[in-house]
């Protein structure tokens, strides 16, 4: 991996920190003795985050028979690992607020990729893994940074990739000399995300080159391709490629992935509205 961080950072400016509430929650959730009431008190200090948690726990995804407004109840419904995942998701949304239409599309793409990645992991690997949601959510964080810090350069580049279907990384290399995967990797290091997250972000366009975490990178790749396929966050659909190395890494067929996609796309659309 290239290490010319300085050169890249001098072009994009400084990277934003994660909000306070996320850092505090991450720290407290590491303590096995932490109590639900302590977590509630901590979360309640942040009304916006409290509202986010209540909205998610009451979403159709969890199918509650009666809506709840108790944070402790929400923690029980969602599970503590999910709280950590959600804190990071909303922390990122706050660190990079979507102001323009393109930024909102990008958020939609990130959330739909996260949901597809998460659901595919459950179907293909036989169990949910919350961290895969985060990997999916963050896979294109480098694009978000570029869109916000160099919009006059990056917007036309995104448009070209969307309208021609050309791969974005070669276009970025040509124009900027670095790619969104490199920016994302540096941000993941900056935020002390786990090695799986750093690797999946760096290799989500070519998981076959990943020296480790290749399955994780491949799952994110498939989630990403499904988000393109169903145009969730894009002006038009981008058909799933005929040949895709991720399929071999995960030992799954293109047909199976597409039929899973058809089965879960409606719940992804519904969940998207909650984020
Ligand atoms: Fe990407
Ligand atoms: Fe993507």
PDB file of C-alpha atoms and ligand atoms in Angstrom:
ATOM      1  CA  UNK A   1       0.000   0.000   0.000  1.00  0.00           C
ATOM      2  CA  UNK A   2       1.265   3.468  -0.793  1.00  0.00           C
ATOM      3  CA  UNK A   3       2.281   5.606   2.102  1.00  0.00           C
ATOM      4  CA  UNK A   4       2.422   9.106   0.655  1.00  0.00           C
ATOM      5  CA  UNK A   5      -0.233  10.265   3.095  1.00  0.00           C
ATOM      6  CA  UNK A   6       1.093  13.786   3.245  1.00  0.00           C
ATOM      7  CA  UNK A   7       0.666  14.324  -0.464  1.00  0.00           C
ATOM      8  CA  UNK A   8      -2.916  13.144  -0.386  1.00  0.00           C
ATOM      9  CA  UNK A   9      -3.830  15.001   2.776  1.00  0.00           C
ATOM     10  CA  UNK A  10      -2.337  18.222   1.435  1.00  0.00           C
ATOM     11  CA  UNK A  11      -4.829  17.969  -1.446  1.00  0.00           C
ATOM     12  CA  UNK A  12      -7.926  17.080   0.567  1.00  0.00           C
ATOM     13  CA  UNK A  13      -7.276  19.065   3.766  1.00  0.00           C
ATOM     14  CA  UNK A  14      -7.609  17.582   7.244  1.00  0.00           C
ATOM     15  CA  UNK A  15      -9.911  14.626   7.859  1.00  0.00           C
ATOM     16  CA  UNK A  16     -12.802  15.110  10.295  1.00  0.00           C
ATOM     17  CA  UNK A  17     -12.773  13.442  13.732  1.00  0.00           C
ATOM     18  CA  UNK A  18     -15.602  11.181  14.886  1.00  0.00           C
ATOM     19  CA  UNK A  19     -18.179  12.893  17.139  1.00  0.00           C
ATOM     20  CA  UNK A  20     -17.642  12.731  20.894  1.00  0.00           C
ATOM     21  CA  UNK A  21     -20.585  10.480  21.625  1.00  0.00           C
ATOM     22  CA  UNK A  22     -19.202   7.781  19.293  1.00  0.00           C
ATOM     23  CA  UNK A  23     -15.768   7.802  20.918  1.00  0.00           C
ATOM     24  CA  UNK A  24     -17.256   7.704  24.441  1.00  0.00           C
ATOM     25  CA  UNK A  25     -19.642   4.890  23.543  1.00  0.00           C
ATOM     26  CA  UNK A  26     -16.843   2.878  21.935  1.00  0.00           C
ATOM     27  CA  UNK A  27     -14.818   3.275  25.098  1.00  0.00           C
ATOM     28  CA  UNK A  28     -17.658   2.325  27.481  1.00  0.00           C
ATOM     29  CA  UNK A  29     -18.798  -0.623  25.353  1.00  0.00           C
ATOM     30  CA  UNK A  30     -15.321  -2.122  25.699  1.00  0.00           C
ATOM     31  CA  UNK A  31     -15.998  -2.492  29.433  1.00  0.00           C
ATOM     32  CA  UNK A  32     -17.746  -5.858  30.043  1.00  0.00           C
ATOM     33  CA  UNK A  33     -19.193  -4.456  33.282  1.00  0.00           C
ATOM     34  CA  UNK A  34     -20.975  -1.533  31.618  1.00  0.00           C
ATOM     35  CA  UNK A  35     -24.659  -1.264  32.596  1.00  0.00           C
ATOM     36  CA  UNK A  36     -27.596  -0.442  30.344  1.00  0.00           C
ATOM     37  CA  UNK A  37     -28.577   2.492  32.556  1.00  0.00           C
ATOM     38  CA  UNK A  38     -25.090   3.967  32.249  1.00  0.00           C
ATOM     39  CA  UNK A  39     -25.293   3.654  28.460  1.00  0.00           C
ATOM     40  CA  UNK A  40     -28.755   5.236  28.427  1.00  0.00           C
ATOM     41  CA  UNK A  41     -27.515   8.201  30.465  1.00  0.00           C
ATOM     42  CA  UNK A  42     -24.600   8.641  28.097  1.00  0.00           C
ATOM     43  CA  UNK A  43     -26.726   8.434  24.945  1.00  0.00           C
ATOM     44  CA  UNK A  44     -29.427  10.734  26.354  1.00  0.00           C
ATOM     45  CA  UNK A  45     -26.884  13.548  26.536  1.00  0.00           C
ATOM     46  CA  UNK A  46     -27.011  13.543  22.741  1.00  0.00           C
ATOM     47  CA  UNK A  47     -30.623  14.150  21.656  1.00  0.00           C
ATOM     48  CA  UNK A  48     -29.933  13.618  17.941  1.00  0.00           C
ATOM     49  CA  UNK A  49     -28.342  10.250  18.566  1.00  0.00           C
ATOM     50  CA  UNK A  50     -31.153   9.297  20.969  1.00  0.00           C
ATOM     51  CA  UNK A  51     -33.654  10.038  18.194  1.00  0.00           C
ATOM     52  CA  UNK A  52     -31.613   7.925  15.748  1.00  0.00           C
ATOM     53  CA  UNK A  53     -31.610   4.916  18.093  1.00  0.00           C
ATOM     54  CA  UNK A  54     -35.360   5.186  18.752  1.00  0.00           C
ATOM     55  CA  UNK A  55     -36.101   5.458  15.034  1.00  0.00           C
ATOM     56  CA  UNK A  56     -34.061   2.360  14.164  1.00  0.00           C
ATOM     57  CA  UNK A  57     -35.392   0.220  17.037  1.00  0.00           C
ATOM     58  CA  UNK A  58     -38.954   1.147  16.022  1.00  0.00           C
ATOM     59  CA  UNK A  59     -38.354   0.502  12.309  1.00  0.00           C
ATOM     60  CA  UNK A  60     -40.260  -2.300  10.529  1.00  0.00           C
ATOM     61  CA  UNK A  61     -36.977  -4.247  10.400  1.00  0.00           C
ATOM     62  CA  UNK A  62     -37.329  -5.192  14.084  1.00  0.00           C
ATOM     63  CA  UNK A  63     -41.079  -5.726  13.881  1.00  0.00           C
ATOM     64  CA  UNK A  64     -42.038  -4.526  17.387  1.00  0.00           C
ATOM     65  CA  UNK A  65     -45.673  -5.032  18.260  1.00  0.00           C
ATOM     66  CA  UNK A  66     -45.759  -1.709  20.131  1.00  0.00           C
ATOM     67  CA  UNK A  67     -43.460   1.310  19.615  1.00  0.00           C
ATOM     68  CA  UNK A  68     -41.014   1.981  22.433  1.00  0.00           C
ATOM     69  CA  UNK A  69     -39.567   5.241  23.677  1.00  0.00           C
ATOM     70  CA  UNK A  70     -37.290   3.678  26.283  1.00  0.00           C
ATOM     71  CA  UNK A  71     -33.595   3.659  25.431  1.00  0.00           C
ATOM     72  CA  UNK A  72     -32.917   0.682  27.712  1.00  0.00           C
ATOM     73  CA  UNK A  73     -35.619  -1.230  25.854  1.00  0.00           C
ATOM     74  CA  UNK A  74     -33.998  -0.225  22.549  1.00  0.00           C
ATOM     75  CA  UNK A  75     -30.630  -1.530  23.709  1.00  0.00           C
ATOM     76  CA  UNK A  76     -32.231  -4.868  24.529  1.00  0.00           C
ATOM     77  CA  UNK A  77     -33.953  -5.000  21.141  1.00  0.00           C
ATOM     78  CA  UNK A  78     -30.928  -4.000  19.122  1.00  0.00           C
ATOM     79  CA  UNK A  79     -28.173  -5.671  21.139  1.00  0.00           C
ATOM     80  CA  UNK A  80     -25.045  -3.896  22.294  1.00  0.00           C
ATOM     81  CA  UNK A  81     -22.984  -4.778  19.219  1.00  0.00           C
ATOM     82  CA  UNK A  82     -25.635  -3.174  17.037  1.00  0.00           C
ATOM     83  CA  UNK A  83     -25.570  -0.048  19.190  1.00  0.00           C
ATOM     84  CA  UNK A  84     -21.859   0.248  18.517  1.00  0.00           C
ATOM     85  CA  UNK A  85     -22.435  -0.235  14.790  1.00  0.00           C
ATOM     86  CA  UNK A  86     -25.216   2.340  14.721  1.00  0.00           C
ATOM     87  CA  UNK A  87     -23.177   4.835  16.728  1.00  0.00           C
ATOM     88  CA  UNK A  88     -20.447   4.607  14.125  1.00  0.00           C
ATOM     89  CA  UNK A  89     -22.937   4.840  11.245  1.00  0.00           C
ATOM     90  CA  UNK A  90     -24.570   7.983  12.590  1.00  0.00           C
ATOM     91  CA  UNK A  91     -21.211   9.369  13.700  1.00  0.00           C
ATOM     92  CA  UNK A  92     -20.057   9.152  10.115  1.00  0.00           C
ATOM     93  CA  UNK A  93     -23.234  10.771   8.874  1.00  0.00           C
ATOM     94  CA  UNK A  94     -22.588  13.642  11.245  1.00  0.00           C
ATOM     95  CA  UNK A  95     -18.892  13.937  10.398  1.00  0.00           C
ATOM     96  CA  UNK A  96     -19.855  14.163   6.726  1.00  0.00           C
ATOM     97  CA  UNK A  97     -23.281  15.821   6.529  1.00  0.00           C
ATOM     98  CA  UNK A  98     -24.891  15.392   3.101  1.00  0.00           C
ATOM     99  CA  UNK A  99     -25.604  18.844   1.766  1.00  0.00           C
ATOM    100  CA  UNK A 100     -25.706  18.437  -1.986  1.00  0.00           C
ATOM    101  CA  UNK A 101     -27.821  16.077  -4.071  1.00  0.00           C
ATOM    102  CA  UNK A 102     -24.693  14.073  -4.977  1.00  0.00           C
ATOM    103  CA  UNK A 103     -23.717  13.725  -1.323  1.00  0.00           C
ATOM    104  CA  UNK A 104     -27.194  12.423  -0.500  1.00  0.00           C
ATOM    105  CA  UNK A 105     -26.917   9.891  -3.333  1.00  0.00           C
ATOM    106  CA  UNK A 106     -23.546   8.847  -1.967  1.00  0.00           C
ATOM    107  CA  UNK A 107     -25.033   8.272   1.514  1.00  0.00           C
ATOM    108  CA  UNK A 108     -27.806   6.183  -0.064  1.00  0.00           C
ATOM    109  CA  UNK A 109     -25.217   4.135  -1.910  1.00  0.00           C
ATOM    110  CA  UNK A 110     -23.187   3.607   1.281  1.00  0.00           C
ATOM    111  CA  UNK A 111     -26.175   2.532   3.387  1.00  0.00           C
ATOM    112  CA  UNK A 112     -27.562   0.233   0.688  1.00  0.00           C
ATOM    113  CA  UNK A 113     -24.120  -1.363   0.240  1.00  0.00           C
ATOM    114  CA  UNK A 114     -23.940  -1.872   4.018  1.00  0.00           C
ATOM    115  CA  UNK A 115     -27.370  -3.514   4.113  1.00  0.00           C
ATOM    116  CA  UNK A 116     -26.657  -5.756   1.109  1.00  0.00           C
ATOM    117  CA  UNK A 117     -23.247  -6.722   2.511  1.00  0.00           C
ATOM    118  CA  UNK A 118     -24.774  -7.552   5.875  1.00  0.00           C
ATOM    119  CA  UNK A 119     -27.604  -9.634   4.413  1.00  0.00           C
ATOM    120  CA  UNK A 120     -25.320 -11.418   1.931  1.00  0.00           C
ATOM    121  CA  UNK A 121     -22.938 -12.311   4.756  1.00  0.00           C
ATOM    122  CA  UNK A 122     -25.799 -13.914   6.639  1.00  0.00           C
ATOM    123  CA  UNK A 123     -26.916 -15.903   3.581  1.00  0.00           C
ATOM    124  CA  UNK A 124     -23.514 -16.890   2.200  1.00  0.00           C
ATOM    125  CA  UNK A 125     -21.503 -17.314   5.390  1.00  0.00           C
ATOM    126  CA  UNK A 126     -24.363 -18.581   7.515  1.00  0.00           C
ATOM    127  CA  UNK A 127     -24.401 -15.899  10.178  1.00  0.00           C
ATOM    128  CA  UNK A 128     -24.657 -12.142  10.643  1.00  0.00           C
ATOM    129  CA  UNK A 129     -21.497 -10.214  11.393  1.00  0.00           C
ATOM    130  CA  UNK A 130     -22.151  -6.649  12.445  1.00  0.00           C
ATOM    131  CA  UNK A 131     -18.721  -5.441  11.414  1.00  0.00           C
ATOM    132  CA  UNK A 132     -19.514  -6.252   7.785  1.00  0.00           C
ATOM    133  CA  UNK A 133     -22.266  -3.626   7.921  1.00  0.00           C
ATOM    134  CA  UNK A 134     -19.643  -1.064   8.905  1.00  0.00           C
ATOM    135  CA  UNK A 135     -17.233  -2.208   6.209  1.00  0.00           C
ATOM    136  CA  UNK A 136     -20.013  -1.757   3.645  1.00  0.00           C
ATOM    137  CA  UNK A 137     -21.022   1.601   5.072  1.00  0.00           C
ATOM    138  CA  UNK A 138     -17.459   2.882   4.899  1.00  0.00           C
ATOM    139  CA  UNK A 139     -16.242   1.282   1.689  1.00  0.00           C
ATOM    140  CA  UNK A 140     -16.555   4.526  -0.326  1.00  0.00           C
ATOM    141  CA  UNK A 141     -15.812   6.978   2.495  1.00  0.00           C
ATOM    142  CA  UNK A 142     -12.897   8.177   0.338  1.00  0.00           C
ATOM    143  CA  UNK A 143     -15.415   9.315  -2.299  1.00  0.00           C
ATOM    144  CA  UNK A 144     -17.321  11.268   0.358  1.00  0.00           C
ATOM    145  CA  UNK A 145     -14.110  12.999   1.429  1.00  0.00           C
ATOM    146  CA  UNK A 146     -13.222  13.834  -2.174  1.00  0.00           C
ATOM    147  CA  UNK A 147     -16.717  15.046  -2.985  1.00  0.00           C
ATOM    148  CA  UNK A 148     -16.637  17.403   0.006  1.00  0.00           C
ATOM    149  CA  UNK A 149     -13.066  18.614  -0.289  1.00  0.00           C
ATOM    150  CA  UNK A 150     -12.514  18.786  -4.055  1.00  0.00           C
ATOM    151  CA  UNK A 151     -16.054  19.058  -5.493  1.00  0.00           C
ATOM    152  CA  UNK A 152     -15.091  20.999  -8.617  1.00  0.00           C
ATOM    153  CA  UNK A 153     -12.701  18.216  -9.645  1.00  0.00           C
ATOM    154  CA  UNK A 154     -14.493  15.217  -8.286  1.00  0.00           C
ATOM    155  CA  UNK A 155     -18.124  15.814  -9.332  1.00  0.00           C
ATOM    156  CA  UNK A 156     -17.364  15.726 -13.081  1.00  0.00           C
ATOM    157  CA  UNK A 157     -15.276  12.629 -12.540  1.00  0.00           C
ATOM    158  CA  UNK A 158     -18.161  10.865 -10.766  1.00  0.00           C
ATOM    159  CA  UNK A 159     -20.532  11.964 -13.530  1.00  0.00           C
ATOM    160  CA  UNK A 160     -18.254  10.496 -16.161  1.00  0.00           C
ATOM    161  CA  UNK A 161     -18.023   7.202 -14.324  1.00  0.00           C
ATOM    162  CA  UNK A 162     -21.808   7.051 -13.831  1.00  0.00           C
ATOM    163  CA  UNK A 163     -22.739   7.964 -17.390  1.00  0.00           C
ATOM    164  CA  UNK A 164     -20.159   5.790 -19.163  1.00  0.00           C
ATOM    165  CA  UNK A 165     -20.005   2.906 -16.670  1.00  0.00           C
ATOM    166  CA  UNK A 166     -16.191   3.312 -16.590  1.00  0.00           C
ATOM    167  CA  UNK A 167     -14.371   2.084 -13.457  1.00  0.00           C
ATOM    168  CA  UNK A 168     -13.746   5.030 -11.153  1.00  0.00           C
ATOM    169  CA  UNK A 169     -10.247   4.128  -9.867  1.00  0.00           C
ATOM    170  CA  UNK A 170      -8.380   4.554 -13.205  1.00  0.00           C
ATOM    171  CA  UNK A 171     -10.160   7.897 -13.746  1.00  0.00           C
ATOM    172  CA  UNK A 172      -9.091   9.030 -10.258  1.00  0.00           C
ATOM    173  CA  UNK A 173      -5.504   7.933 -10.830  1.00  0.00           C
ATOM    174  CA  UNK A 174      -5.373   9.899 -14.054  1.00  0.00           C
ATOM    175  CA  UNK A 175      -6.826  13.095 -12.653  1.00  0.00           C
ATOM    176  CA  UNK A 176      -5.755  13.061  -8.993  1.00  0.00           C
ATOM    177  CA  UNK A 177      -2.896  10.527  -8.831  1.00  0.00           C
ATOM    178  CA  UNK A 178      -4.644   8.704  -5.994  1.00  0.00           C
ATOM    179  CA  UNK A 179      -7.880   6.795  -5.516  1.00  0.00           C
ATOM    180  CA  UNK A 180     -10.841   6.942  -3.136  1.00  0.00           C
ATOM    181  CA  UNK A 181      -9.734   3.542  -1.781  1.00  0.00           C
ATOM    182  CA  UNK A 182      -6.449   5.076  -0.592  1.00  0.00           C
ATOM    183  CA  UNK A 183      -8.193   8.035   1.049  1.00  0.00           C
ATOM    184  CA  UNK A 184     -10.623   5.651   2.755  1.00  0.00           C
ATOM    185  CA  UNK A 185      -7.757   3.518   3.994  1.00  0.00           C
ATOM    186  CA  UNK A 186      -6.013   6.508   5.553  1.00  0.00           C
ATOM    187  CA  UNK A 187      -9.236   7.639   7.218  1.00  0.00           C
ATOM    188  CA  UNK A 188      -9.833   4.134   8.586  1.00  0.00           C
ATOM    189  CA  UNK A 189      -6.344   4.214  10.098  1.00  0.00           C
ATOM    190  CA  UNK A 190      -6.922   7.695  11.482  1.00  0.00           C
ATOM    191  CA  UNK A 191     -10.123   6.515  13.202  1.00  0.00           C
ATOM    192  CA  UNK A 192      -8.419   3.366  14.532  1.00  0.00           C
ATOM    193  CA  UNK A 193     -10.880   1.068  12.789  1.00  0.00           C
ATOM    194  CA  UNK A 194     -10.029  -2.620  12.863  1.00  0.00           C
ATOM    195  CA  UNK A 195      -7.702  -4.172  10.314  1.00  0.00           C
ATOM    196  CA  UNK A 196     -10.612  -5.884   8.533  1.00  0.00           C
ATOM    197  CA  UNK A 197     -12.246  -2.497   7.914  1.00  0.00           C
ATOM    198  CA  UNK A 198      -9.003  -0.952   6.690  1.00  0.00           C
ATOM    199  CA  UNK A 199      -8.376  -3.870   4.322  1.00  0.00           C
ATOM    200  CA  UNK A 200     -11.933  -4.133   2.969  1.00  0.00           C
ATOM    201  CA  UNK A 201     -11.975  -0.392   2.274  1.00  0.00           C
ATOM    202  CA  UNK A 202      -8.647  -0.565   0.474  1.00  0.00           C
ATOM    203  CA  UNK A 203      -9.457  -3.672  -1.601  1.00  0.00           C
ATOM    204  CA  UNK A 204     -13.185  -3.356  -2.278  1.00  0.00           C
ATOM    205  CA  UNK A 205     -12.570  -2.907  -6.015  1.00  0.00           C
ATOM    206  CA  UNK A 206     -10.143  -5.821  -6.253  1.00  0.00           C
ATOM    207  CA  UNK A 207     -10.543  -8.284  -3.366  1.00  0.00           C
ATOM    208  CA  UNK A 208      -8.532 -10.847  -5.316  1.00  0.00           C
ATOM    209  CA  UNK A 209      -5.413  -8.754  -4.581  1.00  0.00           C
ATOM    210  CA  UNK A 210      -6.086  -8.578  -0.857  1.00  0.00           C
ATOM    211  CA  UNK A 211      -3.389 -10.441   1.139  1.00  0.00           C
ATOM    212  CA  UNK A 212      -5.839 -11.072   4.014  1.00  0.00           C
ATOM    213  CA  UNK A 213      -9.517 -10.465   4.777  1.00  0.00           C
ATOM    214  CA  UNK A 214     -10.198 -11.334   1.142  1.00  0.00           C
ATOM    215  CA  UNK A 215     -13.621 -12.825   2.004  1.00  0.00           C
ATOM    216  CA  UNK A 216     -14.608  -9.640   3.835  1.00  0.00           C
ATOM    217  CA  UNK A 217     -13.384  -7.525   0.906  1.00  0.00           C
ATOM    218  CA  UNK A 218     -15.289  -9.787  -1.515  1.00  0.00           C
ATOM    219  CA  UNK A 219     -18.523  -9.526   0.512  1.00  0.00           C
ATOM    220  CA  UNK A 220     -18.273  -5.727   0.438  1.00  0.00           C
ATOM    221  CA  UNK A 221     -17.592  -5.892  -3.298  1.00  0.00           C
ATOM    222  CA  UNK A 222     -20.765  -7.913  -3.861  1.00  0.00           C
ATOM    223  CA  UNK A 223     -22.810  -5.534  -1.694  1.00  0.00           C
ATOM    224  CA  UNK A 224     -21.375  -2.637  -3.690  1.00  0.00           C
ATOM    225  CA  UNK A 225     -22.222  -4.308  -7.019  1.00  0.00           C
ATOM    226  CA  UNK A 226     -25.793  -5.021  -5.895  1.00  0.00           C
ATOM    227  CA  UNK A 227     -26.248  -1.380  -4.881  1.00  0.00           C
ATOM    228  CA  UNK A 228     -25.129  -0.429  -8.420  1.00  0.00           C
ATOM    229  CA  UNK A 229     -27.287  -3.147  -9.970  1.00  0.00           C
ATOM    230  CA  UNK A 230     -30.481  -1.843  -8.324  1.00  0.00           C
ATOM    231  CA  UNK A 231     -29.465   1.823  -8.713  1.00  0.00           C
ATOM    232  CA  UNK A 232     -29.749   2.595  -4.993  1.00  0.00           C
ATOM    233  CA  UNK A 233     -27.862   5.885  -4.892  1.00  0.00           C
ATOM    234  CA  UNK A 234     -27.194   6.137  -8.625  1.00  0.00           C
ATOM    235  CA  UNK A 235     -28.897   7.892 -11.489  1.00  0.00           C
ATOM    236  CA  UNK A 236     -29.098   4.614 -13.427  1.00  0.00           C
ATOM    237  CA  UNK A 237     -28.746   0.868 -13.007  1.00  0.00           C
ATOM    238  CA  UNK A 238     -25.372  -0.723 -13.618  1.00  0.00           C
ATOM    239  CA  UNK A 239     -25.841  -4.386 -14.468  1.00  0.00           C
ATOM    240  CA  UNK A 240     -23.973  -6.898 -12.312  1.00  0.00           C
ATOM    241  CA  UNK A 241     -20.780  -7.929 -14.205  1.00  0.00           C
ATOM    242  CA  UNK A 242     -20.618 -11.277 -15.997  1.00  0.00           C
ATOM    243  CA  UNK A 243     -17.234 -12.219 -14.529  1.00  0.00           C
ATOM    244  CA  UNK A 244     -16.432 -11.147 -10.982  1.00  0.00           C
ATOM    245  CA  UNK A 245     -13.477 -12.464  -8.904  1.00  0.00           C
ATOM    246  CA  UNK A 246     -15.410 -12.061  -5.623  1.00  0.00           C
ATOM    247  CA  UNK A 247     -17.709 -14.911  -6.645  1.00  0.00           C
ATOM    248  CA  UNK A 248     -14.743 -17.303  -6.792  1.00  0.00           C
ATOM    249  CA  UNK A 249     -13.373 -16.081  -3.452  1.00  0.00           C
ATOM    250  CA  UNK A 250     -16.719 -16.809  -1.780  1.00  0.00           C
ATOM    251  CA  UNK A 251     -17.468 -19.888  -3.862  1.00  0.00           C
ATOM    252  CA  UNK A 252     -20.883 -18.614  -4.877  1.00  0.00           C
ATOM    253  CA  UNK A 253     -22.485 -18.251  -8.322  1.00  0.00           C
ATOM    254  CA  UNK A 254     -23.575 -15.018  -9.989  1.00  0.00           C
ATOM    255  CA  UNK A 255     -27.107 -16.430 -10.252  1.00  0.00           C
ATOM    256  CA  UNK A 256     -27.299 -17.113  -6.508  1.00  0.00           C
ATOM    257  CA  UNK A 257     -26.119 -13.590  -5.647  1.00  0.00           C
ATOM    258  CA  UNK A 258     -28.651 -12.057  -8.024  1.00  0.00           C
ATOM    259  CA  UNK A 259     -31.505 -14.187  -6.748  1.00  0.00           C
ATOM    260  CA  UNK A 260     -30.559 -13.266  -3.164  1.00  0.00           C
ATOM    261  CA  UNK A 261     -30.441  -9.648  -4.300  1.00  0.00           C
ATOM    262  CA  UNK A 262     -33.950  -9.898  -5.780  1.00  0.00           C
ATOM    263  CA  UNK A 263     -35.173 -11.394  -2.526  1.00  0.00           C
ATOM    264  CA  UNK A 264     -33.703  -8.758  -0.219  1.00  0.00           C
ATOM    265  CA  UNK A 265     -33.879  -5.593  -2.309  1.00  0.00           C
ATOM    266  CA  UNK A 266     -37.309  -4.621  -0.936  1.00  0.00           C
ATOM    267  CA  UNK A 267     -36.184  -4.797   2.691  1.00  0.00           C
ATOM    268  CA  UNK A 268     -33.068  -2.818   1.750  1.00  0.00           C
ATOM    269  CA  UNK A 269     -35.280  -0.116   0.180  1.00  0.00           C
ATOM    270  CA  UNK A 270     -37.414   0.027   3.342  1.00  0.00           C
ATOM    271  CA  UNK A 271     -34.431   0.179   5.678  1.00  0.00           C
ATOM    272  CA  UNK A 272     -32.808   2.900   3.577  1.00  0.00           C
ATOM    273  CA  UNK A 273     -35.600   5.264   4.566  1.00  0.00           C
ATOM    274  CA  UNK A 274     -34.757   4.826   8.268  1.00  0.00           C
ATOM    275  CA  UNK A 275     -31.176   5.983   7.827  1.00  0.00           C
TER     276      UNK A 275
HETATM  277 FE1  LIG B   1     -15.471   2.248  -4.409  1.00  0.00          FE
HETATM  278 FE1  LIG B   2     -19.230   1.818  -3.948  1.00  0.00          FE
END
